[in-house]
Amino acid sequence: MESLPLPASLGRNLLAGLTLAAITIPEQMATARLGGFPVQIGLFAFVAGTLGFLLLGVSRVLTVGADSTITPIFAGALATLAVGGAVAPAAAPTLAILVGALLLLAGILRFGWIADFLSTPVVAGFLAGIAAHIVVSQLPGLLGLHVQASSLVPRLAEIWTERASSHPISALLGLGVLGVIVFCEKRAAALPGALIAFALATAAVMAFDLRSHGVAVLGSLPKGLPPWPGFALSWADFRALLPLALIIALVVMMQTATVSRSFREPDGRASDVGRDYLGLAGANLLAGLAGAFPVNASPPRTAMVVESGGRNPVVGLVAAALVLGLALFGTDILADVPEAALAGVLFFVAGRILRIGPIVQIARQSRPEFALVLLTALAVALLPIESGVAIGIGLSLLHGIWMTTRSHPVEFGRIPGTTVWWPPEQGKPPATLPGILVAGFPAPLLFANALGFQQELLDRLVRQKPKLLVLEASGIAAIDYTAAQALLAVAQACEAQGTVFAIARVESVRARVALDRFGVVSAIGEDRIFHSVDQAVTRWGSDAVAGATTTDGAAGSSLPSA
């Protein structure tokens, strides 16, 4: 990639930083209000998160800050714990530090693969449920209502009951903000739509004295840095926060991995996801120390940095400096921002995280996985969010286990005129040879499917009575202890009825190591492990079909009981 002269490169990064700040300011304020925090805390969260990521992260384009995906999760949980007297007021900063510590541990131990446990349908359902929470939580602000209920269904019921008290001017301002943002995104993506909408809504409040007409505004905000949180929490507080921190850390890892893999670095290479986890650890640790709340990687802001040509940390530093200046010295400018404007921004955010396209595609192509989308969305929307997220994670794991247990041995046939053995086409029987059974297994062989695998092969042995059974193992990526016992049981059954048992195409190093470690190779003999099915058939097939199994018994080995 051709490098730009230093002044041109610096100018481009300064412009990208200015654009990032313009997009960030209204979004961070709205996200802070979504969590029930003062809006300026959202600005401090962005500054601390940006600096923390620059200290430990490696990506030059990824941006960090208050995030509407995780904020509803910990905001609702913290509110519930606070009502029950379970945690101190410093819970949010402490939660950020706990999340940072978990991410630091995950990065050091290279546990990033844990985030891959969340399947696409579960993630889509999780985001749909979060989007529903955002919309319902912001409806009162949009309509100018004062609602007490916090959970989704009671809140909707209260909004419906109080609908006659709705404030049409507030609703008009909020919908106007939403309309301006959508218009800018569709027609003029280079413009900071949210900031323009905020400015127009604030100007309308000031020009027409809408405060006297009942429009709620932010009002005067505290100046200076947020107070030191103190962190005077007991061991019981930490125990109450740790499960929530685990869920938040997992969601942060999932989103960070998605952002890192979606946007390449300026030199064209993919970012180091493990190092980016460390960057998010630094971001959350510094956010907690600054008295803010957990932060996350941002897909839309990162996309903006890439599209605007940002190439190095100068972009984040410029944006952080501008946002910090506003938080410290410009809070008077924010006094007349209508609360409905924040609702309009969050309505737009909810629309962005609701993945309609993938959900429709899943519904068309896989009904069982669409059921996962619905179940996860309902769990997140109707239950406490952290419980819904935990259920979604459990559903994702169960889905993976279910897919593994649904794998069955497949009988291979030889392609005519070749030495290639291959699974048959759908609806066509395999081209087999007399006395020879070749079976493959298209999944890791684990405790979850080992019993079914063993029983199906034993049934085929009894039914077909082959003289040679070859396990085509190219699809078996891993073998655990339970599965190894199943293989030994099959080998023992083969020996008992005079069938030669061989294994071919063990392509996975992990699987081959497991066969040695668990005694399968020593039990059946090294001479029954082959690089191809054709080698096994050439070596043992003719002798087996001719009934030369007594020789096999001499050349083979005595199999232990499985």
Short mmCIF file of N, CA and C in Angstrom, two decimals, residues 142-202:
data_model
loop_
_atom_site.label_atom_id
_atom_site.label_comp_id
_atom_site.label_asym_id
_atom_site.label_seq_id
_atom_site.Cartn_x
_atom_site.Cartn_y
_atom_site.Cartn_z
N LEU A 142 -39.30 9.14 24.60
CA LEU A 142 -39.80 9.65 23.32
C LEU A 142 -41.17 10.30 23.47
N LEU A 143 -42.02 9.69 24.29
CA LEU A 143 -43.39 10.16 24.44
C LEU A 143 -43.57 11.16 25.57
N GLY A 144 -42.49 11.44 26.31
CA GLY A 144 -42.60 12.38 27.42
C GLY A 144 -43.36 11.84 28.61
N LEU A 145 -43.28 10.54 28.84
CA LEU A 145 -43.99 9.89 29.94
C LEU A 145 -43.03 9.56 31.08
N HIS A 146 -43.56 9.47 32.28
CA HIS A 146 -42.79 9.04 33.45
C HIS A 146 -43.31 7.66 33.84
N VAL A 147 -42.50 6.64 33.61
CA VAL A 147 -42.89 5.25 33.81
C VAL A 147 -42.01 4.64 34.89
N GLN A 148 -42.60 3.87 35.79
CA GLN A 148 -41.87 3.29 36.91
C GLN A 148 -41.37 1.87 36.61
N ALA A 149 -42.14 1.09 35.85
CA ALA A 149 -41.78 -0.31 35.62
C ALA A 149 -40.47 -0.40 34.86
N SER A 150 -39.69 -1.44 35.15
CA SER A 150 -38.39 -1.60 34.50
C SER A 150 -38.35 -2.77 33.52
N SER A 151 -39.06 -3.87 33.82
CA SER A 151 -39.04 -5.00 32.91
C SER A 151 -39.95 -4.75 31.72
N LEU A 152 -39.76 -5.51 30.66
CA LEU A 152 -40.34 -5.18 29.36
C LEU A 152 -41.86 -5.19 29.36
N VAL A 153 -42.48 -6.29 29.76
CA VAL A 153 -43.94 -6.40 29.64
C VAL A 153 -44.65 -5.42 30.57
N PRO A 154 -44.30 -5.33 31.88
CA PRO A 154 -44.96 -4.31 32.72
C PRO A 154 -44.73 -2.89 32.22
N ARG A 155 -43.57 -2.62 31.64
CA ARG A 155 -43.29 -1.28 31.12
C ARG A 155 -44.21 -0.97 29.93
N LEU A 156 -44.38 -1.95 29.05
CA LEU A 156 -45.29 -1.75 27.92
C LEU A 156 -46.72 -1.52 28.41
N ALA A 157 -47.12 -2.30 29.42
CA ALA A 157 -48.47 -2.14 29.95
C ALA A 157 -48.65 -0.76 30.56
N GLU A 158 -47.64 -0.26 31.28
CA GLU A 158 -47.75 1.07 31.89
C GLU A 158 -47.76 2.17 30.82
N ILE A 159 -46.97 2.00 29.78
CA ILE A 159 -46.97 2.98 28.69
C ILE A 159 -48.34 3.04 28.04
N TRP A 160 -48.95 1.88 27.84
CA TRP A 160 -50.28 1.84 27.23
C TRP A 160 -51.31 2.53 28.13
N THR A 161 -51.18 2.30 29.43
CA THR A 161 -52.12 2.92 30.36
C THR A 161 -51.97 4.45 30.36
N GLU A 162 -50.74 4.93 30.25
CA GLU A 162 -50.46 6.37 30.33
C GLU A 162 -50.42 7.05 28.95
N ARG A 163 -50.85 6.33 27.92
CA ARG A 163 -50.69 6.87 26.56
C ARG A 163 -51.38 8.20 26.35
N ALA A 164 -52.47 8.45 27.08
CA ALA A 164 -53.19 9.71 26.91
C ALA A 164 -52.36 10.91 27.36
N SER A 165 -51.36 10.67 28.20
CA SER A 165 -50.51 11.77 28.70
C SER A 165 -49.28 12.01 27.83
N SER A 166 -49.22 11.36 26.68
CA SER A 166 -48.06 11.50 25.80
C SER A 166 -47.87 12.96 25.39
N HIS A 167 -46.61 13.33 25.19
CA HIS A 167 -46.28 14.71 24.82
C HIS A 167 -45.94 14.73 23.33
N PRO A 168 -46.81 15.25 22.47
CA PRO A 168 -46.57 15.18 21.02
C PRO A 168 -45.32 15.92 20.56
N ILE A 169 -44.97 17.02 21.22
CA ILE A 169 -43.77 17.76 20.79
C ILE A 169 -42.52 16.93 21.05
N SER A 170 -42.46 16.27 22.21
CA SER A 170 -41.32 15.39 22.50
C SER A 170 -41.22 14.28 21.47
N ALA A 171 -42.36 13.67 21.17
CA ALA A 171 -42.37 12.60 20.17
C ALA A 171 -41.90 13.11 18.82
N LEU A 172 -42.33 14.32 18.45
CA LEU A 172 -41.92 14.90 17.17
C LEU A 172 -40.41 15.15 17.15
N LEU A 173 -39.85 15.64 18.26
CA LEU A 173 -38.41 15.87 18.32
C LEU A 173 -37.63 14.55 18.20
N GLY A 174 -38.06 13.54 18.95
CA GLY A 174 -37.36 12.26 18.91
C GLY A 174 -37.43 11.61 17.54
N LEU A 175 -38.62 11.61 16.93
CA LEU A 175 -38.76 11.02 15.60
C LEU A 175 -38.01 11.84 14.56
N GLY A 176 -37.96 13.16 14.77
CA GLY A 176 -37.18 14.00 13.87
C GLY A 176 -35.71 13.67 13.92
N VAL A 177 -35.18 13.46 15.14
CA VAL A 177 -33.77 13.05 15.28
C VAL A 177 -33.54 11.73 14.56
N LEU A 178 -34.44 10.78 14.77
CA LEU A 178 -34.32 9.48 14.09
C LEU A 178 -34.33 9.66 12.57
N GLY A 179 -35.23 10.51 12.09
CA GLY A 179 -35.33 10.72 10.65
C GLY A 179 -34.08 11.35 10.06
N VAL A 180 -33.50 12.33 10.76
CA VAL A 180 -32.28 12.98 10.27
C VAL A 180 -31.13 11.97 10.21
N ILE A 181 -31.00 11.13 11.25
CA ILE A 181 -29.91 10.14 11.26
C ILE A 181 -30.07 9.16 10.11
N VAL A 182 -31.29 8.66 9.92
CA VAL A 182 -31.53 7.70 8.84
C VAL A 182 -31.26 8.35 7.48
N PHE A 183 -31.71 9.60 7.31
CA PHE A 183 -31.50 10.30 6.04
C PHE A 183 -30.01 10.47 5.76
N CYS A 184 -29.25 10.89 6.76
CA CYS A 184 -27.82 11.09 6.56
C CYS A 184 -27.12 9.76 6.23
N GLU A 185 -27.53 8.70 6.89
CA GLU A 185 -26.91 7.41 6.62
C GLU A 185 -27.19 6.94 5.20
N LYS A 186 -28.41 7.18 4.73
CA LYS A 186 -28.78 6.71 3.39
C LYS A 186 -28.29 7.63 2.29
N ARG A 187 -28.32 8.95 2.52
CA ARG A 187 -28.05 9.91 1.45
C ARG A 187 -26.71 10.63 1.58
N ALA A 188 -26.22 10.79 2.79
CA ALA A 188 -24.98 11.54 2.98
C ALA A 188 -24.21 10.92 4.14
N ALA A 189 -23.64 9.74 3.88
CA ALA A 189 -23.00 8.96 4.93
C ALA A 189 -21.81 9.69 5.54
N ALA A 190 -21.21 10.62 4.81
CA ALA A 190 -20.04 11.34 5.33
C ALA A 190 -20.42 12.33 6.43
N LEU A 191 -21.69 12.69 6.53
CA LEU A 191 -22.12 13.65 7.54
C LEU A 191 -22.40 12.96 8.87
N PRO A 192 -22.07 13.59 10.00
CA PRO A 192 -22.40 13.03 11.33
C PRO A 192 -23.87 13.26 11.65
N GLY A 193 -24.72 12.37 11.18
CA GLY A 193 -26.16 12.56 11.29
C GLY A 193 -26.64 12.77 12.71
N ALA A 194 -26.10 11.98 13.66
CA ALA A 194 -26.57 12.09 15.04
C ALA A 194 -26.24 13.46 15.62
N LEU A 195 -25.03 13.96 15.35
CA LEU A 195 -24.65 15.26 15.88
C LEU A 195 -25.48 16.39 15.25
N ILE A 196 -25.73 16.29 13.95
CA ILE A 196 -26.58 17.28 13.28
C ILE A 196 -27.98 17.25 13.87
N ALA A 197 -28.51 16.05 14.08
CA ALA A 197 -29.86 15.93 14.65
C ALA A 197 -29.91 16.50 16.05
N PHE A 198 -28.87 16.22 16.86
CA PHE A 198 -28.81 16.79 18.21
C PHE A 198 -28.82 18.31 18.16
N ALA A 199 -28.00 18.86 17.26
CA ALA A 199 -27.91 20.32 17.16
C ALA A 199 -29.25 20.92 16.74
N LEU A 200 -29.93 20.31 15.79
CA LEU A 200 -31.21 20.83 15.33
C LEU A 200 -32.26 20.74 16.43
N ALA A 201 -32.29 19.59 17.15
CA ALA A 201 -33.27 19.43 18.23
C ALA A 201 -33.01 20.43 19.35
N THR A 202 -31.73 20.64 19.70
CA THR A 202 -31.39 21.61 20.75
C THR A 202 -31.74 23.03 20.32
#
